[in-house]
Short mmCIF file of C-alpha atoms and ligand atoms in Angstrom, two decimals:
data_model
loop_
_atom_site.label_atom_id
_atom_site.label_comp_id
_atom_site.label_asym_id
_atom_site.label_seq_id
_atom_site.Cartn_x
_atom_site.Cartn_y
_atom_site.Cartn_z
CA UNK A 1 74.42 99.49 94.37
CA UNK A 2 74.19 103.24 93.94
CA UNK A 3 73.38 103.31 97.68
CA UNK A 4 76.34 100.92 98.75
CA UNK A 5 78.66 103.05 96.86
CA UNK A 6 77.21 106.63 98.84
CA UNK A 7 78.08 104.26 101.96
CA UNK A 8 74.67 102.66 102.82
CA UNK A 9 75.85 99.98 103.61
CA UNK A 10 72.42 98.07 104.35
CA UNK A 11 71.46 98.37 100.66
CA UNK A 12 73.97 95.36 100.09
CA UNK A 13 71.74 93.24 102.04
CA UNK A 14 69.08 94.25 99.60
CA UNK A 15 70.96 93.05 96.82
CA UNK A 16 72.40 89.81 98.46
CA UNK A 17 68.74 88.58 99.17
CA UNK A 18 67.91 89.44 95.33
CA UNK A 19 71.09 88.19 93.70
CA UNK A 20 72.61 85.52 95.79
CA UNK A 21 71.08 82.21 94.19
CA UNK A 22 71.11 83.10 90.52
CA UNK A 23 74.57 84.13 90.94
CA UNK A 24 75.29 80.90 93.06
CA UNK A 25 73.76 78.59 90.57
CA UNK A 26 75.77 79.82 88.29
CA UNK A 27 78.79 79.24 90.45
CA UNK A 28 77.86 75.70 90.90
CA UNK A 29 77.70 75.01 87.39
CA UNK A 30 80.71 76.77 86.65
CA UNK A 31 82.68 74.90 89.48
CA UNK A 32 81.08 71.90 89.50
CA UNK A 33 81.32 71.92 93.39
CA UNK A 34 78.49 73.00 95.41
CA UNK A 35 81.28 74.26 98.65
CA UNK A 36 83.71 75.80 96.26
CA UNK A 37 80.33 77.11 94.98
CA UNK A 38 79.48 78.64 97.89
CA UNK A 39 82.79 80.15 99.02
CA UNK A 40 82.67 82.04 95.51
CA UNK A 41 79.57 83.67 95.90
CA UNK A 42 80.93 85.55 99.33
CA UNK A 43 83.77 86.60 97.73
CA UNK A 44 81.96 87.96 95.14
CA UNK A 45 80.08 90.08 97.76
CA UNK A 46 83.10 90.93 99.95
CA UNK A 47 84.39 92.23 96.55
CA UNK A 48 81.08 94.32 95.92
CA UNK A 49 82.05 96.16 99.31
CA UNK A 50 85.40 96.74 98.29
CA UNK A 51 85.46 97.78 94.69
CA UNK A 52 82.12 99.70 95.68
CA UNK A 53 83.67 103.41 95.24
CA UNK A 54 84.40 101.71 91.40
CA UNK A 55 80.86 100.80 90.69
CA UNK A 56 79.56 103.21 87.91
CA UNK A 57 75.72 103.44 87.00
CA UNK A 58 76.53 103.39 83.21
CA UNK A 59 75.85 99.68 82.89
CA UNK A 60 73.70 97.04 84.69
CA UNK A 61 74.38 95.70 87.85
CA UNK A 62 74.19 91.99 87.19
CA UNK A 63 76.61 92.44 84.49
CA UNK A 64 79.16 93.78 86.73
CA UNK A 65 78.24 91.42 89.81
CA UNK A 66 79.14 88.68 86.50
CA UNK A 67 82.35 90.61 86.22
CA UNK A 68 83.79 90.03 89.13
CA UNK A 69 82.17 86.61 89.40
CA UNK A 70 84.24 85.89 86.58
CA UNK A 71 87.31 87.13 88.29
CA UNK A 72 86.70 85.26 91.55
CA UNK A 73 86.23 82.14 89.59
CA UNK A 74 89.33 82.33 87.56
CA UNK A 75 91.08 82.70 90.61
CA UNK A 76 89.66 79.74 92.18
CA UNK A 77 90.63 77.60 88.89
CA UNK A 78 93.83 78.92 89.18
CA UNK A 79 94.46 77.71 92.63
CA UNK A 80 92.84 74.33 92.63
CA UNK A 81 94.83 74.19 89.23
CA UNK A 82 91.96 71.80 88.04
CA UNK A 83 91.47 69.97 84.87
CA UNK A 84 87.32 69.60 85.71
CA UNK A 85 87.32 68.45 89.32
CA UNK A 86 85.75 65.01 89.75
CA UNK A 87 82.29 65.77 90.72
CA UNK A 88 81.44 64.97 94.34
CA UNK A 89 78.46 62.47 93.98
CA UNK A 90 76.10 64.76 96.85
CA UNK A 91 76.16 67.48 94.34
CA UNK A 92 74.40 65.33 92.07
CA UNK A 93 72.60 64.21 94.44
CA UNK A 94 71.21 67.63 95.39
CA UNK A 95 70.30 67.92 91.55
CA UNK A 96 67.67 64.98 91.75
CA UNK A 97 66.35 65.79 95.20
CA UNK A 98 64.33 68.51 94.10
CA UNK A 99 61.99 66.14 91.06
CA UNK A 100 58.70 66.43 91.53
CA UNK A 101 57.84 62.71 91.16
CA UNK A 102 59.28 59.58 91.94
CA UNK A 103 58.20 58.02 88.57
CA UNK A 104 59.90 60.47 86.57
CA UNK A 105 62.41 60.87 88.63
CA UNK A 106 64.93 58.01 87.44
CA UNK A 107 64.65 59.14 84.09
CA UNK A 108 65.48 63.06 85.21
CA UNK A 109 68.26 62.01 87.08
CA UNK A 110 69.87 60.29 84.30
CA UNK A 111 69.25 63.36 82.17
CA UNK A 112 70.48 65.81 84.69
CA UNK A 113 73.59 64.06 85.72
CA UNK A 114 74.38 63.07 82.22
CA UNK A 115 74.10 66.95 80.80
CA UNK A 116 75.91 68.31 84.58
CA UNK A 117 78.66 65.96 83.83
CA UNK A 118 78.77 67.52 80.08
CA UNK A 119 78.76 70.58 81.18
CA UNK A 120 81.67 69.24 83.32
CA UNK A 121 83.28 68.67 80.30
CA UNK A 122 83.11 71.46 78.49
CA UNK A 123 86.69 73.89 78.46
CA UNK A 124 85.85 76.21 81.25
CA UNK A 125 85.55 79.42 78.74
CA UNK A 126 82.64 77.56 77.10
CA UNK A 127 81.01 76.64 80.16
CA UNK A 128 81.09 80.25 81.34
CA UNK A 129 80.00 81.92 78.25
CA UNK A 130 77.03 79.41 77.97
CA UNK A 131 76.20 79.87 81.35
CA UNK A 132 76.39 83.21 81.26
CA UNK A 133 74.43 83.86 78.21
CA UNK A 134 71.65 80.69 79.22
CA UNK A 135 70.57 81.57 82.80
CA UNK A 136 71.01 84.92 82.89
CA UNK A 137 68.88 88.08 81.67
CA UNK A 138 71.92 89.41 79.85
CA UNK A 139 72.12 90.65 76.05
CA UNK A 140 74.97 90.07 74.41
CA UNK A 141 76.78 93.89 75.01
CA UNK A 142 76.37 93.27 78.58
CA UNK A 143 77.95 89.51 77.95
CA UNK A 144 81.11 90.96 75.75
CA UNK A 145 81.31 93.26 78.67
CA UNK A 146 81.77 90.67 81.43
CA UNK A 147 83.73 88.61 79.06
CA UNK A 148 85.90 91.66 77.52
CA UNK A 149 85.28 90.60 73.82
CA UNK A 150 83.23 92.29 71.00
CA UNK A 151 79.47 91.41 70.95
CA UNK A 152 79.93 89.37 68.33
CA UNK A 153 82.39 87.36 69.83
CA UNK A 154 80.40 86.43 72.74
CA UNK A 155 77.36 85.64 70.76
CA UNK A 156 79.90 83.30 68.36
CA UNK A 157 81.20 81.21 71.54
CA UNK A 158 78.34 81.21 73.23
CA UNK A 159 77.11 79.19 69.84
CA UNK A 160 79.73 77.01 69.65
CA UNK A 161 79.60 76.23 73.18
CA UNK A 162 76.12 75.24 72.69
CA UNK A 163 77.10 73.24 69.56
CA UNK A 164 79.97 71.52 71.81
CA UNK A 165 78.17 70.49 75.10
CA UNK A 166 75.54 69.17 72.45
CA UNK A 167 77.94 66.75 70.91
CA UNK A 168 79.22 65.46 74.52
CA UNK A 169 75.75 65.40 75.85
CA UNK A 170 74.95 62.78 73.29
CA UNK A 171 77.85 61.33 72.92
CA UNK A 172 77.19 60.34 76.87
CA UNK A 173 73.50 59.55 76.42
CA UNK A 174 74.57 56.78 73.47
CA UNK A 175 77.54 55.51 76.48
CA UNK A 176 76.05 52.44 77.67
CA UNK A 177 76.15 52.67 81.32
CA UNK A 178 78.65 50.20 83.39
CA UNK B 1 72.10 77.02 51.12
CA UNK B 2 73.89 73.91 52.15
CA UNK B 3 73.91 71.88 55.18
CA UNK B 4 77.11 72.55 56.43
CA UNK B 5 76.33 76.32 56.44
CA UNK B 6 72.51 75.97 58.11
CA UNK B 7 74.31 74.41 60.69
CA UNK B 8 76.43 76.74 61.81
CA UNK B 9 73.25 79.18 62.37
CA UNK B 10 71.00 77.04 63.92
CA UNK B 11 72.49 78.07 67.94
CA UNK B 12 71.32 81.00 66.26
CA UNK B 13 68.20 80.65 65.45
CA UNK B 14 67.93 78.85 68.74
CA UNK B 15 68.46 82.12 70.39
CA UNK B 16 65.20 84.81 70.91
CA UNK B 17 68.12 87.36 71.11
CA UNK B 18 69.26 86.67 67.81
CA UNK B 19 67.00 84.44 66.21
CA UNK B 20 65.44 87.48 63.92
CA UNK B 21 68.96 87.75 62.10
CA UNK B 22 68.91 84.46 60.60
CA UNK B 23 67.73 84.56 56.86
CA UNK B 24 64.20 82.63 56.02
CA UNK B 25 65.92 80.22 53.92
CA UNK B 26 67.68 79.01 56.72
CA UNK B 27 64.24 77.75 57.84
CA UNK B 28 63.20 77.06 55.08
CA UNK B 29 66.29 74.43 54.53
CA UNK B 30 65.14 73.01 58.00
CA UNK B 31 61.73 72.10 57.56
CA UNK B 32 62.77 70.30 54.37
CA UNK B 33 65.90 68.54 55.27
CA UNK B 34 65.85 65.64 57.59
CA UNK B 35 69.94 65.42 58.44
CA UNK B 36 69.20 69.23 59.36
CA UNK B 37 66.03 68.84 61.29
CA UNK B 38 67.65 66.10 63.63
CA UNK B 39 70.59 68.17 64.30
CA UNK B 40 67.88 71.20 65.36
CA UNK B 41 65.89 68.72 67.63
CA UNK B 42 69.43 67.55 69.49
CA UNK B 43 70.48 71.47 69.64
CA UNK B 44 66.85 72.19 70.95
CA UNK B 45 66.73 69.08 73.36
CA UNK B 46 70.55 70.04 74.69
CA UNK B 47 68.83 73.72 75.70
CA UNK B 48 65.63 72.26 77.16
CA UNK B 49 68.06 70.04 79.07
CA UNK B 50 70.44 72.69 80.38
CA UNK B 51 67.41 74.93 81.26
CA UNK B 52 65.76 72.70 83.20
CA UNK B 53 68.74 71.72 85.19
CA UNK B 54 67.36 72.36 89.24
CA UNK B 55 68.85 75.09 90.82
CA UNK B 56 70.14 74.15 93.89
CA UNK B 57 70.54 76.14 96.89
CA UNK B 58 72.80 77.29 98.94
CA UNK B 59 73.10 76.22 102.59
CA UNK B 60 72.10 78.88 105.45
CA UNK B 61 75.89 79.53 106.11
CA UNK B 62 75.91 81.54 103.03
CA UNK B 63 73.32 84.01 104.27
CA UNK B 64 75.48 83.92 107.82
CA UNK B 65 78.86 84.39 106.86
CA UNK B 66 77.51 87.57 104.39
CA UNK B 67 75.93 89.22 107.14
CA UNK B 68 78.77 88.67 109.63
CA UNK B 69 81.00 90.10 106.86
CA UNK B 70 78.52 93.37 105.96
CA UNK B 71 79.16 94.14 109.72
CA UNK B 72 82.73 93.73 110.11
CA UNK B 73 83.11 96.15 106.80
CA UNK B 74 80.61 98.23 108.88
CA UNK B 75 82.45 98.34 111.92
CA UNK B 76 85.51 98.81 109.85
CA UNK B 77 83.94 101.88 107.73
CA UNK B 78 83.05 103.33 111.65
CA UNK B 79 86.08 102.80 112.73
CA UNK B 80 88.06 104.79 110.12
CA UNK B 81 85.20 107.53 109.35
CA UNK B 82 87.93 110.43 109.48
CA UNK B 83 86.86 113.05 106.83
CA UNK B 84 88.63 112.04 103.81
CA UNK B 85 91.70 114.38 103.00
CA UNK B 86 91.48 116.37 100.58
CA UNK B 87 93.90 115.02 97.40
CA UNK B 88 95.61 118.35 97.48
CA UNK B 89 96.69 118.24 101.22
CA UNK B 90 96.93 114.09 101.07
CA UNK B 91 99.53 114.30 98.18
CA UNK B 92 100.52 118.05 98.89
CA UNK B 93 104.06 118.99 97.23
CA UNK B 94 106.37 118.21 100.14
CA UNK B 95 104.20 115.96 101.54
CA UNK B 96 103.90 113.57 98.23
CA UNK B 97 107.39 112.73 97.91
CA UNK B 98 108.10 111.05 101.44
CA UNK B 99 106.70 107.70 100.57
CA UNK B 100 107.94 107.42 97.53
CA UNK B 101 110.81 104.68 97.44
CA UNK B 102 113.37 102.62 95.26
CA UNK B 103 111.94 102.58 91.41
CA UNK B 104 108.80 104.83 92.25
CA UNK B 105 111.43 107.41 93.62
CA UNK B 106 113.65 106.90 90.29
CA UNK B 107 110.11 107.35 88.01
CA UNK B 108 109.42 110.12 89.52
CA UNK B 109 112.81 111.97 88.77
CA UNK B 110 112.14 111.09 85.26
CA UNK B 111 109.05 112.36 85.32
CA UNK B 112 110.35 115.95 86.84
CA UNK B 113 112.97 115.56 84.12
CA UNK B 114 109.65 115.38 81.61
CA UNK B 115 108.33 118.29 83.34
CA UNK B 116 111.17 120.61 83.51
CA UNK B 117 111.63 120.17 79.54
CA UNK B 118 108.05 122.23 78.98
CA UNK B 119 108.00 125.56 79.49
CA UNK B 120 107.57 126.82 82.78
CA UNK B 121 104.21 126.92 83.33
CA UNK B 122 102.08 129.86 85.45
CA UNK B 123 101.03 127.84 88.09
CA UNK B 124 104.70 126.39 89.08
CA UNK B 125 104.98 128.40 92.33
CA UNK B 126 108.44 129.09 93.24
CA UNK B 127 108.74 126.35 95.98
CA UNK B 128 107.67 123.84 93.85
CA UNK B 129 110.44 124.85 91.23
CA UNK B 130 113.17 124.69 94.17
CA UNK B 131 112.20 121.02 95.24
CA UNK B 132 112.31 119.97 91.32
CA UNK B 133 115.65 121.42 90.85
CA UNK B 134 116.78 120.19 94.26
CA UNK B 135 115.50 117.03 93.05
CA UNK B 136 116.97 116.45 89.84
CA UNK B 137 120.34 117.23 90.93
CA UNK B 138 119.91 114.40 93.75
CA UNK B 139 118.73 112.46 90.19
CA UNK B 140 121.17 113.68 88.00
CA UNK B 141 123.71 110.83 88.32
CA UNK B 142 120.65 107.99 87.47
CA UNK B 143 120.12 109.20 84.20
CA UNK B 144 120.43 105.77 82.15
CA UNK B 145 118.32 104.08 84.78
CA UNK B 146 115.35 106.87 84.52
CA UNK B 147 115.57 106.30 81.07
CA UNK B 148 114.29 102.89 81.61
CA UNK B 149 111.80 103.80 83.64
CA UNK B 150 110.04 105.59 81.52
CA UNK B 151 107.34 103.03 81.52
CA UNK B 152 106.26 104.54 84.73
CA UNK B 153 106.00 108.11 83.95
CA UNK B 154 103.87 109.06 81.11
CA UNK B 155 101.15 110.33 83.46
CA UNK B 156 102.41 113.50 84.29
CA UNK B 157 101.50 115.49 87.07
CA UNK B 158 100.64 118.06 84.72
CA UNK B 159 98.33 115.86 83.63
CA UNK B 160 96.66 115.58 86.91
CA UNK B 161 96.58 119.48 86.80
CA UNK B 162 95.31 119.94 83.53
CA UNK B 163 92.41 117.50 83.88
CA UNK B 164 89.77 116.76 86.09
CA UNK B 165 89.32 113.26 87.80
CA UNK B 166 86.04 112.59 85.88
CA UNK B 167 87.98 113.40 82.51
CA UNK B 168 91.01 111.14 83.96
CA UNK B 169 88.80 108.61 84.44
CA UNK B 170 86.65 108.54 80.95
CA UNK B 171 90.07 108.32 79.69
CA UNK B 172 91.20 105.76 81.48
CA UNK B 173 88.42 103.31 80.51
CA UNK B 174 88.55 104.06 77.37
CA UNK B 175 92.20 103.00 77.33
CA UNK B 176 91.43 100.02 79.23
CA UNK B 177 89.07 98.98 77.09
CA UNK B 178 91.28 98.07 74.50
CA UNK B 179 91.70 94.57 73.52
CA UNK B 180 95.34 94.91 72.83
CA UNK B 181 96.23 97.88 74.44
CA UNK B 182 100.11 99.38 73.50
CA UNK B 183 102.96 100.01 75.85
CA UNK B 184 102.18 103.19 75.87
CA UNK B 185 98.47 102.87 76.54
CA UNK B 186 99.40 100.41 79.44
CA UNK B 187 101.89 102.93 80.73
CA UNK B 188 99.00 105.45 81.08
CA UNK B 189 96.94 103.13 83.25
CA UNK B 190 100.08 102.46 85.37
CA UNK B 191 100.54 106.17 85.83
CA UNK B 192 97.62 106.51 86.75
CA UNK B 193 97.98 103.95 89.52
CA UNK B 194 100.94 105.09 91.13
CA UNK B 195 100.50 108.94 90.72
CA UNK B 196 96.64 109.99 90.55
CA UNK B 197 95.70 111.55 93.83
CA UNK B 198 92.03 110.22 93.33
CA UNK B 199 91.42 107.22 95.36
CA UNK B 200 88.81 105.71 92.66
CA UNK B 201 91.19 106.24 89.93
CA UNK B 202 93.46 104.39 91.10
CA UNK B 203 91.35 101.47 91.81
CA UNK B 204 90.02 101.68 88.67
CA UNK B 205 93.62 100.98 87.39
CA UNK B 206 94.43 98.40 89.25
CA UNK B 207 90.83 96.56 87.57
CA UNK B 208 92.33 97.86 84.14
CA UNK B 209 96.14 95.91 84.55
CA UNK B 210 94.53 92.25 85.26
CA UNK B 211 93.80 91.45 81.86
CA UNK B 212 97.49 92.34 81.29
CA UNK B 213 99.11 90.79 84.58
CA UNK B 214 101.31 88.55 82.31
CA UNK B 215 103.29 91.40 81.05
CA UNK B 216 106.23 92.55 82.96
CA UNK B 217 105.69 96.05 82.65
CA UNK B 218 102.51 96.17 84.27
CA UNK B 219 103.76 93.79 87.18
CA UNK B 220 106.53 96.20 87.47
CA UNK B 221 103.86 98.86 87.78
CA UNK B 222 102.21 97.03 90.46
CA UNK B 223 105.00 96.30 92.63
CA UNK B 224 106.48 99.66 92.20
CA UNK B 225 102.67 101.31 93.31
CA UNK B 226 103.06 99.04 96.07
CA UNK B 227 105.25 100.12 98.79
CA UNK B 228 103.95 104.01 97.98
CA UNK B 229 100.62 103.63 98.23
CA UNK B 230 98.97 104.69 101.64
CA UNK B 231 94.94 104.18 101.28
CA UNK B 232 94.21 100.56 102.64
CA UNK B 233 91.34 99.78 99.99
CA UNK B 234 94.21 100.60 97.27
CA UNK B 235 96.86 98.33 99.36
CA UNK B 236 94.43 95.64 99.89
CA UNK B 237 93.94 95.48 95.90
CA UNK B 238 97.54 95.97 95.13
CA UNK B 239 97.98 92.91 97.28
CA UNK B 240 95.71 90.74 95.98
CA UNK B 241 96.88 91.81 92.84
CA UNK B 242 100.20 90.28 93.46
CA UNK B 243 98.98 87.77 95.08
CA UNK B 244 96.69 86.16 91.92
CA UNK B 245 99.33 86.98 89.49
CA UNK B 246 102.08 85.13 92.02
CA UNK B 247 104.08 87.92 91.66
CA UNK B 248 107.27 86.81 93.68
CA UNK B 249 109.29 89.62 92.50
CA UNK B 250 106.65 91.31 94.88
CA UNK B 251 107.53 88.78 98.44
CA UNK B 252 110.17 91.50 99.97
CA UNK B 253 107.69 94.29 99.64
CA UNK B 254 104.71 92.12 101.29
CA UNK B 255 106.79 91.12 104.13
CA UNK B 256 108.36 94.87 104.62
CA UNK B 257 104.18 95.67 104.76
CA UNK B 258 103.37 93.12 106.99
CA UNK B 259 105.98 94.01 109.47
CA UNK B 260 104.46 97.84 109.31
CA UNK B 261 103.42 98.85 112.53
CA UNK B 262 101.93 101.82 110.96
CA UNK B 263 99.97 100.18 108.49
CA UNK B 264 96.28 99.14 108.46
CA UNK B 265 95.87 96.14 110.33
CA UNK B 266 93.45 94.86 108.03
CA UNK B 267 96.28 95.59 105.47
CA UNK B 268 98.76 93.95 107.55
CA UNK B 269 96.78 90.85 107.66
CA UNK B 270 96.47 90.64 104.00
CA UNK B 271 100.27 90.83 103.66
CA UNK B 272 100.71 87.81 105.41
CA UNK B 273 97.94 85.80 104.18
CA UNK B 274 99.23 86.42 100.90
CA UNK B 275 102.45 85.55 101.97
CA UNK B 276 101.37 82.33 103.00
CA UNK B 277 100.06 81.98 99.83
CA UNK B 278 103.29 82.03 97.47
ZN1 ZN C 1 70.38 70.14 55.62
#
């Protein structure tokens, strides 16, 4: 990012090709929506480009490309205004594609569209400190950072967001299903 | 050690970041208690679960529409690879005060006001001292109003004189940082946006305010930096500043931009997209 910054441009391509699906998986559990998903993660790059005189080299990179993440997202909930959006049934879809075998695969689904739809559930400030401090290589300073809290704070929600999408995971496993 | 309290630990001890913190009796508890151990196995599966999720990927028009947009920034960056200007020259004494307008103009008669209460100062050449007094007496007659504004003003150009933009800046995040920063703190990171002559700082400000965007005084800031600000990459965040707060108070001044022939088109463009979108 150094580079980008010092106007090497090219060195963002670097970065895109190393960053672009963990930080889009994380999009698409945050959103819920695989297109939204995917609109996100551009703007998070276009952003990169512009803020790039603003990057410092005091902290990591990820945890800044999670910064504005978390900015582009907010403004996304903000327009779409959205209690969780109704998940569109191809996203979950394109979670079961990917099992490795057909015998297991019922079983998976079940478990992977029951916990997505949790997640679903979850307050959107849970789901993004859980995601954040679950799927990515982040300690907890570089989490407070992204989420401007104390350490402590993060590592407390992050807990209790665990604790929560628990309790609605199981409360949807014990759901008989219609 | 009671149940209620193990509880509460066990995301923690679920963690490898923190897990070392929790106490050994915690465990201890765990192994022996079945109530406890269930809740651990549901905690555990609910990670497993989540971790294991697939990651799906993105289609190919991802990869496309980056690249097409790295090359229209670098056609853009070609396009406008003038040397960049010198702060001094860019926001040089006479120079500085022509695009100043409405409350920026009134903040700034304040803040000559501040300045002419400290004691003259070595490096106040004469011509400078003539415009101030000029100035002021143009002012004099707003006095109650640039008493309100004194919101704006607490960055003094002195201030800018004084300090260098890396010390400006340190400062800067470190009043940012603040989880509850004071009016006064807030008025410093608004100063800085509508008076530092360092393009970074600026931007850097204009990060700092969205955590605050609810409060008045720093979308007063904002709309105030607005119509006096002439780098695009600063106008194109002051926009979308306005824009994701829904600043209306902020419409007249987007549609005076976007009808600015001598604007940045690219800035032009973002005024009216963000017009569409209020
Ligand atoms: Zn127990």
């Amino acid at each position: 990012m150094l580079a980008v910054r010092g106007g090497e441009l090219d060195a963002l391509g670097e970065l895109f090709e190393r960053h672009h699906g963990p930080l889009f998986g994380f999009l698409v559990k945050l959103t819920g929506q695989h297109a939204a998903a995917e609109d996100l993660t551009q703007t998070v790059f276009q952003r990169m480009l512009k803020y790039r005189h603003t990057y410092r080299d005091d902290g990591s990179f990820t945890a800044w490309m999670y910064h504005l993440a978390r900015r582009c997202a907010a403004d996304h909930f903000r327009r779409t205004q959205s209690a969780p959006a109704a998940t569109d049934p191809s996203d979950l879809q394109a979670f079961v594609d990917e099992a490795p075998h057909a015998a297991v695969r019922a079983a998976q689904r079940d478990d992977h569209a029951l916990l997505h739809s949790a997640l679903q559930q979850l307050d959107r400030a849970d789901r993004e400190v859980l995601l954040l401090s679950r799927f990515q290589e982040l300690s907890f300073a570089e989490i407070s950072g992204i989420l401007e809290c104390s350490a402590g704070a993060a590592k407390v929600r992050a807990h209790r967001a665990l604790q929560q999408l628990r309790t609605v995971y199981f409360r949807l496993q014990k759901k008989p299903i219609a | 050690m009671n149940c209620h309290r193990v509880r509460d630990s066990l995301p923690t001890l679920l963690d490898r970041r923190t897990a070392a913190a929790v106490p050994a009796e915690v465990q201890a508890h765990v192994a022996g208690c079945a109530d406890c151990q269930r809740e651990w196995e549901e905690l555990r599966v609910t990670l497993t679960h989540l971790d294991d999720l697939p990651v799906t990927a993105p289609s190919s028009r991802l990869r496309r529409n980056f690249h097409a947009m790295l090359a229209a920034e670098k056609r853009r960056e070609a396009a406008t690879a003038v040397a960049p200007v010198p702060a001094a020259t860019r926001r040089g004494r006479s120079h500085w005060l022509l695009p100043l307008a409405g409350g920026a103009l009134l903040a700034l008669g304040f803040l000559l006001g501040q300045r002419a209460g400290l004691p003259a100062r070595a490096s106040d050449d004469r011509g400078t001292q003539q415009e101030l007094a000029a100035l002021r007496q143009q002012m004099g007659r707003q006095q109650d109003q640039l008493a309100k504004m004194t919101t704006l003003v607490t960055y003094s150009l002195l201030q800018q004189q004084q300090h260098p933009a890396n010390e400006r800046l340190q400062q800067l995040l470190a009043d940012a940082r603040q989880e509850q920063p004071s009016e006064r703190t807030l008025d410093t990171v608004i100063g800085a946006l509508t008076l530092d002559p360092n393009v970074n700082i600026r931007l850097r400000a204009i990060e700092a305010l969205y955590p605050h965007a609810e409060r008045e005084l720093v979308r007063a800031g904002v709309r105030a930096a607005l119509p006096r600000e002439q780098h695009p990459l600063v106008q194109l965040e002051l926009i979308e500043f306005v824009t994701l707060t829904q600043d209306r108070g902020a419409v007249p001044l987007l549609e005076r931009m976007s009808a600015n022939d001598r604007a940045d088109p690219a800035v032009r463009d973002a005024a009216l997209l963000a017009l569409a979108r209020f």
